[in-house]
PDB file of C-alpha atoms and ligand atoms in Angstrom:
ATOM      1  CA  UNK A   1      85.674  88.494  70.412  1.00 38.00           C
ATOM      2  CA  UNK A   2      83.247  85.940  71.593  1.00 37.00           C
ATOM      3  CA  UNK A   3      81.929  82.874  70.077  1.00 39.00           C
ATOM      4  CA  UNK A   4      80.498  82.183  67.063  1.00 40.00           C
ATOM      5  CA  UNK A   5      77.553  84.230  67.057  1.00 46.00           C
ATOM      6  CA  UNK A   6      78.082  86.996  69.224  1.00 53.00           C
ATOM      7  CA  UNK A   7      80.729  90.034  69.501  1.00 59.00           C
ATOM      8  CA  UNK A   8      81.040  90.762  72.970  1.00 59.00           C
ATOM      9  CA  UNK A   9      83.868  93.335  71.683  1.00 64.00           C
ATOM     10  CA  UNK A  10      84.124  94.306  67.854  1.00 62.00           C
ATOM     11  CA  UNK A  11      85.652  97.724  66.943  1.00 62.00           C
ATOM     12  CA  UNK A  12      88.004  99.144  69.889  1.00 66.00           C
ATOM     13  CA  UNK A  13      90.037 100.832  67.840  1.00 71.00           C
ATOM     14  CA  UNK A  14      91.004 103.607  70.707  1.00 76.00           C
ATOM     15  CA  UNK A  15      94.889 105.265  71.066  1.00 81.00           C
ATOM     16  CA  UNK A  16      95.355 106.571  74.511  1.00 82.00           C
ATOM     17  CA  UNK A  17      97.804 109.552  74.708  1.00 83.00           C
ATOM     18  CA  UNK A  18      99.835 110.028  77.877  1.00 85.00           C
ATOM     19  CA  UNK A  19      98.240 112.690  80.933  1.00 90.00           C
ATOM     20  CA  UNK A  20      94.814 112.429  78.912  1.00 92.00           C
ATOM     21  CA  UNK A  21      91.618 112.155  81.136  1.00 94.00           C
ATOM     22  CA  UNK A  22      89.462 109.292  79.320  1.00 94.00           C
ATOM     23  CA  UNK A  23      86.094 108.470  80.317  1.00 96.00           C
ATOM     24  CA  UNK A  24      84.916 105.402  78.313  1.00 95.00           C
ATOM     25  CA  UNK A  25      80.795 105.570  78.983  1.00 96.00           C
ATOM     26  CA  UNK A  26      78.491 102.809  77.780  1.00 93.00           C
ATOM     27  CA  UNK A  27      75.640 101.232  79.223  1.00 92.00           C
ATOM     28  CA  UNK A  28      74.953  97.662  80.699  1.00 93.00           C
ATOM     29  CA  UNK A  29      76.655  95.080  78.820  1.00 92.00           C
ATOM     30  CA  UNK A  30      78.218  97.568  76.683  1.00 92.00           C
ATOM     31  CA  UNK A  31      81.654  95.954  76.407  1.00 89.00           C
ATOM     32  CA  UNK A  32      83.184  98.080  78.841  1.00 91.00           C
ATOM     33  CA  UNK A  33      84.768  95.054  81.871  1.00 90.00           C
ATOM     34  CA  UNK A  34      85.220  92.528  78.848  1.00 88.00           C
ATOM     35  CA  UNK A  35      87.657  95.666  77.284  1.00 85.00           C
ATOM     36  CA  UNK A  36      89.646  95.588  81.189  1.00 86.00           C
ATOM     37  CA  UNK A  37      89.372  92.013  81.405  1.00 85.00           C
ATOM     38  CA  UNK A  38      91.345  91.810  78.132  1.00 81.00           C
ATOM     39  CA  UNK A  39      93.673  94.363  79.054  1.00 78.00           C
ATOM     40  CA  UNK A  40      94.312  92.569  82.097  1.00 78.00           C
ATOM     41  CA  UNK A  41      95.160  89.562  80.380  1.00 77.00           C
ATOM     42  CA  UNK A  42      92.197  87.000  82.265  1.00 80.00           C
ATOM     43  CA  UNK A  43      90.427  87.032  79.006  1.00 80.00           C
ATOM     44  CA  UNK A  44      91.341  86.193  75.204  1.00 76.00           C
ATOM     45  CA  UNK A  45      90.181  88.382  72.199  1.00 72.00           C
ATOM     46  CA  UNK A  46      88.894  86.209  69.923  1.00 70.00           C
ATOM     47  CA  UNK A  47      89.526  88.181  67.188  1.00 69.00           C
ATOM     48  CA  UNK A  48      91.805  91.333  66.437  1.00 68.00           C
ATOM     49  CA  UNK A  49      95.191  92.317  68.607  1.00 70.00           C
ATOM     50  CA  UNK A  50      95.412  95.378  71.222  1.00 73.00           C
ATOM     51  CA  UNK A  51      99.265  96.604  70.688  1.00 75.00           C
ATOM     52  CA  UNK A  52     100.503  98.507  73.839  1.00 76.00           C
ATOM     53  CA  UNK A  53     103.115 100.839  72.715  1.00 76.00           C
ATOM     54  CA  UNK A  54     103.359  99.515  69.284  1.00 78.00           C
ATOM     55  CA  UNK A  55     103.805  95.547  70.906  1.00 79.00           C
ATOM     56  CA  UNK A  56     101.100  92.730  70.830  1.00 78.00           C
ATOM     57  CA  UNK A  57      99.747  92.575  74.194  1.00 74.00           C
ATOM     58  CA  UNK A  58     101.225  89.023  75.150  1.00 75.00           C
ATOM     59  CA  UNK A  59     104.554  90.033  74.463  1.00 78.00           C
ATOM     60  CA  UNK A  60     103.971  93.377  76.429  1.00 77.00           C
ATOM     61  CA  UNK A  61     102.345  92.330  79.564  1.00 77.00           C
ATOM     62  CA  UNK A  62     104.712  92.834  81.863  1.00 77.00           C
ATOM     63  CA  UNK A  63     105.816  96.508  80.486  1.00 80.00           C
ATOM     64  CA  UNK A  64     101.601  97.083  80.355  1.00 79.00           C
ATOM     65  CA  UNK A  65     101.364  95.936  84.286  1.00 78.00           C
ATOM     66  CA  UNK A  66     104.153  97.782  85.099  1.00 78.00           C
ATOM     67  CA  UNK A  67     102.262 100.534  83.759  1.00 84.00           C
ATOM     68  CA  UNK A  68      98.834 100.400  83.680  1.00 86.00           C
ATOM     69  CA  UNK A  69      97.086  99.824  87.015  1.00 87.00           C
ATOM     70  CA  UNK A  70      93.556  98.548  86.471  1.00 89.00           C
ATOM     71  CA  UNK A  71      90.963  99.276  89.343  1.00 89.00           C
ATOM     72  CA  UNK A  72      88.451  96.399  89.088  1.00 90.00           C
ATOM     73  CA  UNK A  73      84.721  97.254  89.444  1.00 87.00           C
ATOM     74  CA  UNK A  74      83.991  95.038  92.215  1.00 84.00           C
ATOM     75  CA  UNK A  75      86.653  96.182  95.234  1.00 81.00           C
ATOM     76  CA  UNK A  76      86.472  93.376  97.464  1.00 85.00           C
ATOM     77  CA  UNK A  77      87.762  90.976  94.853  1.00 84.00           C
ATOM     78  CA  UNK A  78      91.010  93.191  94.488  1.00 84.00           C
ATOM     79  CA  UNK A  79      91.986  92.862  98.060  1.00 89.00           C
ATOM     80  CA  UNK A  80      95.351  90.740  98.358  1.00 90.00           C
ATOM     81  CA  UNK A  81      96.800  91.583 102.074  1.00 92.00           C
ATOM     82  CA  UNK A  82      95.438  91.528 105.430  1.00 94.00           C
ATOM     83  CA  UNK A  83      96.737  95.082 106.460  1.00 96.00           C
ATOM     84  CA  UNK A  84      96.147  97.978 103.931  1.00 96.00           C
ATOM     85  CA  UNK A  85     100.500  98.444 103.968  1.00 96.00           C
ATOM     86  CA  UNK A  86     100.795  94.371 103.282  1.00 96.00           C
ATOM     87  CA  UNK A  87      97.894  95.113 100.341  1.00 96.00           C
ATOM     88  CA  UNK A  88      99.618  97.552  98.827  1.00 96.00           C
ATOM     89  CA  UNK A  89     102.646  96.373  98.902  1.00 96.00           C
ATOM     90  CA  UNK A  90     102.017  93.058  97.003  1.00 93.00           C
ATOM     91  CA  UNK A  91     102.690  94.689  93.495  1.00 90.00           C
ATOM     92  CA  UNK A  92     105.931  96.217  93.996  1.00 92.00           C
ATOM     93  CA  UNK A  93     106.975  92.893  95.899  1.00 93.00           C
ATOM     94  CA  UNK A  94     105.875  91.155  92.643  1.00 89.00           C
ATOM     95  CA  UNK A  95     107.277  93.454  90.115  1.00 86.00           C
ATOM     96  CA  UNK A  96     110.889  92.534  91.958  1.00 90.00           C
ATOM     97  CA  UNK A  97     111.673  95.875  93.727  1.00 91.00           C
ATOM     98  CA  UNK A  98     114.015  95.628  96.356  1.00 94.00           C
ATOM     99  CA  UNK A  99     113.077  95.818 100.130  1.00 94.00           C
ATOM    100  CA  UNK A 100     113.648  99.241 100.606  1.00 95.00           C
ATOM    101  CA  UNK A 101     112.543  99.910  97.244  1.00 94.00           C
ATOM    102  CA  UNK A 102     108.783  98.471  98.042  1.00 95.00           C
ATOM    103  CA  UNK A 103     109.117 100.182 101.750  1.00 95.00           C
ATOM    104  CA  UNK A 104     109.380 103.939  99.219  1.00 95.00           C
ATOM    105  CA  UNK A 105     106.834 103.148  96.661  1.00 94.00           C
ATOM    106  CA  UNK A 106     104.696 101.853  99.745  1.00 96.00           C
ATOM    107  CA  UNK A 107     104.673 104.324 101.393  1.00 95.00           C
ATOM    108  CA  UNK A 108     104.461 107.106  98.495  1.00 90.00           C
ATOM    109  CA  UNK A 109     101.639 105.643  97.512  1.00 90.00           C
ATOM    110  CA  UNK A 110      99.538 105.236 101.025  1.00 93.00           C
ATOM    111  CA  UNK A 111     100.603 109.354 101.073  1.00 90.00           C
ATOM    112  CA  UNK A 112      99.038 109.668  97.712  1.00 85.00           C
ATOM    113  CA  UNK A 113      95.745 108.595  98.134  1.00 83.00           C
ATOM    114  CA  UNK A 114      95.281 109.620 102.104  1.00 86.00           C
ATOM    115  CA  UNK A 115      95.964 106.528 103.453  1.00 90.00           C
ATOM    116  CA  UNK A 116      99.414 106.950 105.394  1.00 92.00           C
ATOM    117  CA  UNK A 117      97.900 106.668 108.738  1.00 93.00           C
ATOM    118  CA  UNK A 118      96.264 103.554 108.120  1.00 93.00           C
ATOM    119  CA  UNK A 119      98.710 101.268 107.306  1.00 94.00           C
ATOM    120  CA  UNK A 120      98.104  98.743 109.970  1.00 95.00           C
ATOM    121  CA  UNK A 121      94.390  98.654 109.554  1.00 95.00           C
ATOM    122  CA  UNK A 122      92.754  95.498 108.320  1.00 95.00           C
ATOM    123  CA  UNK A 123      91.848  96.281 104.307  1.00 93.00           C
ATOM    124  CA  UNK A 124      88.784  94.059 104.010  1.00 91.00           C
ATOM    125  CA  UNK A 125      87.401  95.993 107.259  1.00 92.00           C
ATOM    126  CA  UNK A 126      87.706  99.555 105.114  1.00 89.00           C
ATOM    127  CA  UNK A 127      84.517 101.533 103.807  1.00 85.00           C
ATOM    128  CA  UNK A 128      83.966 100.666  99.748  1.00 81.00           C
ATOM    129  CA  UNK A 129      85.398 104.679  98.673  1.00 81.00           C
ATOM    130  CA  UNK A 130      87.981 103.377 100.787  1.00 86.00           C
ATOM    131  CA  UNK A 131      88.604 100.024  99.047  1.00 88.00           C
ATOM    132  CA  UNK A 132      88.798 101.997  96.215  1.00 85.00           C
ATOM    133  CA  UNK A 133      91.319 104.164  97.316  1.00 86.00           C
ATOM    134  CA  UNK A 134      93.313 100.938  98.455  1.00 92.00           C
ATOM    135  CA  UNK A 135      93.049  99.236  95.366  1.00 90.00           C
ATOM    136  CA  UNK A 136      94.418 102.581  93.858  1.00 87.00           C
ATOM    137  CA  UNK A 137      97.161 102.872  96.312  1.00 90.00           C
ATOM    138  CA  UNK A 138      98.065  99.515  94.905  1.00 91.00           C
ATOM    139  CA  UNK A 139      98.864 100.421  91.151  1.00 88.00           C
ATOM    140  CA  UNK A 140     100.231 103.945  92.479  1.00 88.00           C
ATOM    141  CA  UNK A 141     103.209 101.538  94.375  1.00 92.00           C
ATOM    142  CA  UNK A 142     103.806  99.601  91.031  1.00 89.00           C
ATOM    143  CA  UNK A 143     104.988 102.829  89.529  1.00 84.00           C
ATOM    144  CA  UNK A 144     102.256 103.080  86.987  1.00 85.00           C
ATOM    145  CA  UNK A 145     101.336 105.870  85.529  1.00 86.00           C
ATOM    146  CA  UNK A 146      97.734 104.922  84.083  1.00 89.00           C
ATOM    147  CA  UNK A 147      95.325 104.124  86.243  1.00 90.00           C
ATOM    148  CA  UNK A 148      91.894 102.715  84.361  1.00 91.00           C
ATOM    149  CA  UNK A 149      88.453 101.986  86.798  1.00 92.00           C
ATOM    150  CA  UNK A 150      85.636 100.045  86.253  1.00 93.00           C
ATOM    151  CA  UNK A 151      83.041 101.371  87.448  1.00 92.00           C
ATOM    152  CA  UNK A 152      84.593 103.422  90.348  1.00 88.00           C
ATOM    153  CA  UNK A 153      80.960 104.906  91.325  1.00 88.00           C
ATOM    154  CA  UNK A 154      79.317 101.849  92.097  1.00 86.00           C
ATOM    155  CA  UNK A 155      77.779 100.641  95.222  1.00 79.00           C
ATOM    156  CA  UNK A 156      78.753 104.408  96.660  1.00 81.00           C
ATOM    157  CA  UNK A 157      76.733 107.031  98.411  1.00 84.00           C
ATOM    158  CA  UNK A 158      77.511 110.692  98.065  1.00 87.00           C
ATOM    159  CA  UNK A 159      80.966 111.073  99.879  1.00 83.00           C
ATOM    160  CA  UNK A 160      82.093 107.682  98.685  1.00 79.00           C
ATOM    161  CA  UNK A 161      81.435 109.330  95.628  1.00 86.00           C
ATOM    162  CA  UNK A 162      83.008 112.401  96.308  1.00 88.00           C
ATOM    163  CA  UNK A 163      86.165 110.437  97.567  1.00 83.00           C
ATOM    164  CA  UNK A 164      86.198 108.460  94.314  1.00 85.00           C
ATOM    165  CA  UNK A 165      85.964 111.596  92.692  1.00 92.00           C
ATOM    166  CA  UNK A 166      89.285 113.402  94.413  1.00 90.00           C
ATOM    167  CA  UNK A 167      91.134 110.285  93.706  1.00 86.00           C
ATOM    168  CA  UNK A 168      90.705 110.492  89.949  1.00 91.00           C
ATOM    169  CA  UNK A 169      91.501 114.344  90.540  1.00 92.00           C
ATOM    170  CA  UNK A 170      94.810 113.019  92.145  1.00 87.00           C
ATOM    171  CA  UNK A 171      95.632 110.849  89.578  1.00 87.00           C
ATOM    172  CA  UNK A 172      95.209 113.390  86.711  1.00 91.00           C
ATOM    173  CA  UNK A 173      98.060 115.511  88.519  1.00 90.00           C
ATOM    174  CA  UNK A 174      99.951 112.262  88.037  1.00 83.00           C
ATOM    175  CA  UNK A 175      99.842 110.525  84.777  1.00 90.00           C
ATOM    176  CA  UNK A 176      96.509 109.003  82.403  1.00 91.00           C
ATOM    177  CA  UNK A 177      93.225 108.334  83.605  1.00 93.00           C
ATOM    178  CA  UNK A 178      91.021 106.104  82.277  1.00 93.00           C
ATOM    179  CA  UNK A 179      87.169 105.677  83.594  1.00 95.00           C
ATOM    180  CA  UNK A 180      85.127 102.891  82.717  1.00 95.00           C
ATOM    181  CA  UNK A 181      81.253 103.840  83.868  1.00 94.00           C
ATOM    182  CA  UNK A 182      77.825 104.618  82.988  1.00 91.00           C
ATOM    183  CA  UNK A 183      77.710 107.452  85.531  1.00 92.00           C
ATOM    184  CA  UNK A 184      78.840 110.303  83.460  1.00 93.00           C
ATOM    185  CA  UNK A 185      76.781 112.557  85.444  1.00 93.00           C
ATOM    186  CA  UNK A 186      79.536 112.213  88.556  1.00 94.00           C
ATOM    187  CA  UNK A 187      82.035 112.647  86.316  1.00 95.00           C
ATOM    188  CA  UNK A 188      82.030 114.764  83.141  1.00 95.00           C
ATOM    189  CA  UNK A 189      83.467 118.098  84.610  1.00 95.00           C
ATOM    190  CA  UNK A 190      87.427 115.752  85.412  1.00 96.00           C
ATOM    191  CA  UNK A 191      86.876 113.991  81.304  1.00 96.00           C
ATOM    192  CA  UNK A 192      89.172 115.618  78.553  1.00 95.00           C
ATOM    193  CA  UNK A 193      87.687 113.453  76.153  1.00 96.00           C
ATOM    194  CA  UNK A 194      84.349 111.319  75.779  1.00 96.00           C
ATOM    195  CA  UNK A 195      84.283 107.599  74.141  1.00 94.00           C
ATOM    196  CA  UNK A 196      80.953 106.010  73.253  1.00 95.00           C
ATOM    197  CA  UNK A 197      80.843 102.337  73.401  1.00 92.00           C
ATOM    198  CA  UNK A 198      77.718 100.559  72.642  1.00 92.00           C
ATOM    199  CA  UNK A 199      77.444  96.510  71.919  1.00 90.00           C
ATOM    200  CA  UNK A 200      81.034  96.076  72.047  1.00 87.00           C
ATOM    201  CA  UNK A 201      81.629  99.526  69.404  1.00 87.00           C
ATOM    202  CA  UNK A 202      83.328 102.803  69.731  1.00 89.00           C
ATOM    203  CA  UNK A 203      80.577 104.488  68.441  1.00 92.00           C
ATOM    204  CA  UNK A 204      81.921 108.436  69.315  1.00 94.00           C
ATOM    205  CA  UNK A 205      84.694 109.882  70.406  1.00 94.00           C
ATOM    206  CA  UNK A 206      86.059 113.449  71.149  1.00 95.00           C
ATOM    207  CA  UNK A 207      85.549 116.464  73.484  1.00 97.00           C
ATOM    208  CA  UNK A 208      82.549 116.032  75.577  1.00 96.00           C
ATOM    209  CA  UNK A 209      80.608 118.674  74.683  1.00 97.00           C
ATOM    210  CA  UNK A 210      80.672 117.880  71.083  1.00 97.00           C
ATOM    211  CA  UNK A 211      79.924 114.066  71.604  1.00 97.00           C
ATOM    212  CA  UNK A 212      77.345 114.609  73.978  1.00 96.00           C
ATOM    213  CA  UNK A 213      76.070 117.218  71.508  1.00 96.00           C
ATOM    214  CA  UNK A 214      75.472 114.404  68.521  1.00 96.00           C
ATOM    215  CA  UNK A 215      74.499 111.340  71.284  1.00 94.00           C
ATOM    216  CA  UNK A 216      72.260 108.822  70.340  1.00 90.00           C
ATOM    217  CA  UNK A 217      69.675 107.996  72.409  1.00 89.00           C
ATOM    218  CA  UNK A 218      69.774 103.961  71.658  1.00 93.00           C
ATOM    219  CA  UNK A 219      73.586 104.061  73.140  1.00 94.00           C
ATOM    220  CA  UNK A 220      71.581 104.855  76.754  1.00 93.00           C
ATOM    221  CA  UNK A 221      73.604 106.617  78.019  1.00 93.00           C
ATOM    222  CA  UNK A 222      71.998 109.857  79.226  1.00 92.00           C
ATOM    223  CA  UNK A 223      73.279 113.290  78.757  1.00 93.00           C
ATOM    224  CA  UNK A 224      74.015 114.764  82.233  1.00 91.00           C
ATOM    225  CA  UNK A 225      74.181 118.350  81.527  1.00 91.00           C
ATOM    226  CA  UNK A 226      70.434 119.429  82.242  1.00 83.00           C
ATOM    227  CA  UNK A 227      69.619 121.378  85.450  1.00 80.00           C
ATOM    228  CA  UNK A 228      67.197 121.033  88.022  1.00 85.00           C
ATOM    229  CA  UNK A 229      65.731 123.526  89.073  1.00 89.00           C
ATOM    230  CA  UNK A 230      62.949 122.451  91.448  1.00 92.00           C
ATOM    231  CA  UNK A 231      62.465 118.833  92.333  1.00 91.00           C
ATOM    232  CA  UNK A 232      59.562 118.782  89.831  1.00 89.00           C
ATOM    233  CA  UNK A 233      62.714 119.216  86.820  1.00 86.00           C
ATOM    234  CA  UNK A 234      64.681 116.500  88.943  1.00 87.00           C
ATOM    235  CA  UNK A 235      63.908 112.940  87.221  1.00 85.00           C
ATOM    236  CA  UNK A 236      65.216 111.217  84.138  1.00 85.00           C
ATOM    237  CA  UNK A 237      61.648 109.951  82.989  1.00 84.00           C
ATOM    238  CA  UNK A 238      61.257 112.323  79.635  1.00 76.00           C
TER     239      UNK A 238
HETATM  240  N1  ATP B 301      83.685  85.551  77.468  1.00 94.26           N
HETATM  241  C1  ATP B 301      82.676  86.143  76.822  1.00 94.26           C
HETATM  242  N2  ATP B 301      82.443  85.889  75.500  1.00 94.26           N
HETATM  243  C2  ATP B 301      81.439  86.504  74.844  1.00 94.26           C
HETATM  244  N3  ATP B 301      80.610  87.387  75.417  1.00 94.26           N
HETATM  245  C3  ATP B 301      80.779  87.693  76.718  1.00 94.26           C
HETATM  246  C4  ATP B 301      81.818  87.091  77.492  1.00 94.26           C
HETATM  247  N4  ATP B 301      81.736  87.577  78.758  1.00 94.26           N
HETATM  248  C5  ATP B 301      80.687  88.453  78.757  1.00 94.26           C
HETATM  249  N5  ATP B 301      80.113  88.528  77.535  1.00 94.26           N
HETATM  250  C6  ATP B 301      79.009  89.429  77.105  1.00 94.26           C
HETATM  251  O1  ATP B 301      79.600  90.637  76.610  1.00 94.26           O
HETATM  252  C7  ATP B 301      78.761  91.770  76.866  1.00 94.26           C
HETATM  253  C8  ATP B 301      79.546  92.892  77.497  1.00 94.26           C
HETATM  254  O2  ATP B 301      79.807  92.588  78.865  1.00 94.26           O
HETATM  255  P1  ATP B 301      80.584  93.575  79.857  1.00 94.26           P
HETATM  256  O3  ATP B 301      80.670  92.882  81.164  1.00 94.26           O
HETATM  257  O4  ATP B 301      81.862  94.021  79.248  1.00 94.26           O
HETATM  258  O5  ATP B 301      79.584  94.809  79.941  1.00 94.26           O
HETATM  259  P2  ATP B 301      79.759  96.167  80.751  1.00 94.26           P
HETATM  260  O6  ATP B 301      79.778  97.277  79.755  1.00 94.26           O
HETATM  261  O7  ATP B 301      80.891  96.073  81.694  1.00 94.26           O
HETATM  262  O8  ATP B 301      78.377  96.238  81.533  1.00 94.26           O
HETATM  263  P3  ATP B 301      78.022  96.723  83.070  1.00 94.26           P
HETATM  264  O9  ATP B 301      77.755  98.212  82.972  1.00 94.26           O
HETATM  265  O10 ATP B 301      76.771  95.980  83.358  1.00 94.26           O
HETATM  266  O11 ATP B 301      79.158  96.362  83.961  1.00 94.26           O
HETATM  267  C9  ATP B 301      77.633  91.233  77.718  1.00 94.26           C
HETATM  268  O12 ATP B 301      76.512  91.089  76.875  1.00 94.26           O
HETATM  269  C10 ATP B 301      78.128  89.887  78.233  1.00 94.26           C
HETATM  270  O13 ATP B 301      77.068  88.998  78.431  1.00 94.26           O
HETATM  271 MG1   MG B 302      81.047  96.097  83.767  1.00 94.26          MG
END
């Protein structure tokens, strides 16, 4: 896609297999929010088709909403309702559940993701790990059972992270995960498989150790799995 002289996204040629854990790392301007974006229907591929379940994606939107939630990188823009309940309960309302059908899924999905006692709180007043868990409760209520993030780590200090981090634990219990980020280092040990994208490209793909094994440094992204030892070991300078 793009225009006529540059490929924002070429080669995503990528089959997701239900209850996998995904981690899609690339580095700035890699491809990675145009790829959502797309998925999410607010942008056109210029070029090429993404079929979801075997369907072009126009014809499948509403079975690919129903099913894949998308957690957008920057949580503030996500937030719909006043309360955290009203948020969440914007997608079922949408999808045409009945009342007590959106009061269930509501409610499930504030459980889910440690929210049940905050219902009534106002959601743009929340923390940013908590954001993200409300934007997460949100695609839990629509029934889906993928959840993709952009990004989830951004912006967050060490417990947001760590919140973040028992979310996408959560969600693996549950159904697909999909992470979008250049932050492998937070979350390698929860990723059942490893995609490379670099200037719009897969460019690997496969179990982490053996991509991370065969990385190329121009992708930059940086291979997490050295130790520190002492503070002096503790940089990424080479
Ligand atoms: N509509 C568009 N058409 C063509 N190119 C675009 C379009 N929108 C963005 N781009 C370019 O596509 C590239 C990929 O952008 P994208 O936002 O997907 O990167 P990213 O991997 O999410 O990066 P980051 O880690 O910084 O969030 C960038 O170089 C961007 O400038
Ligand atoms: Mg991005």
């Amino acid at each position: 896609m793009g225009n006529t002289d540059t490929t924002a996204l070429g080669g995503i040629n990528l089959d997701i297999y239900p209850g996998e854990s995904l981690v899609i790392a690339g580095s700035n301007g890699s491809g990675k929010t145009i790829f959502m974006r797309i998925l999410a229907g607010l942008l056109e591929p210029s070029g090429g088709e993404i079929l979801f379940r075997g369907e072009r994606l126009k014809k499948a939107a509403r079975a690919l909403r129903a099913s894949v939630g998308l957690v957008f990188q920057d949580a503030d823009a996500q937030l719909i309702g006043e309360t955290i309940r009203e948020d969440v309960a914007f997608g079922p309302k949408n999808l045409g559940f009945s009342k007590a059908e959106c009061i269930e899924k509501v409610e499930y999905a504030l459980k889910a993701m440690g929210l049940a006692d905050k219902g009534d709180y106002l959601s743009r007043r929340l923390s940013g790990g908590e954001k993200r868990r409300l934007a997460v409760a949100g695609v839990l209520a629509m029934g889906c059972d993928t959840v993709m993030m952009d990004e989830p780590f951004a912006n967050l200090d060490w417990p947001g992270v760590v919140q973040v981090l028992e979310i996408i634990r959560e969600l693996k219990k549950r159904g697909t995960v999909i992470i979008l980020t250049h932050e492998l280092e937070k979350v390698l040990a929860l990723a059942g498989r490893l995609v490379i994208l670099h200037k719009g490209l897969i460019r690997d793909d496969g179990a982490p150790d053996a991509v991370l094994d065969r990385l190329n440094g121009e992708y930059g992204v940086r291979d997490p799995r050295r130790s520190c030892l002492s503070a002096a070991d503790c940089t990424w300078l080479d």
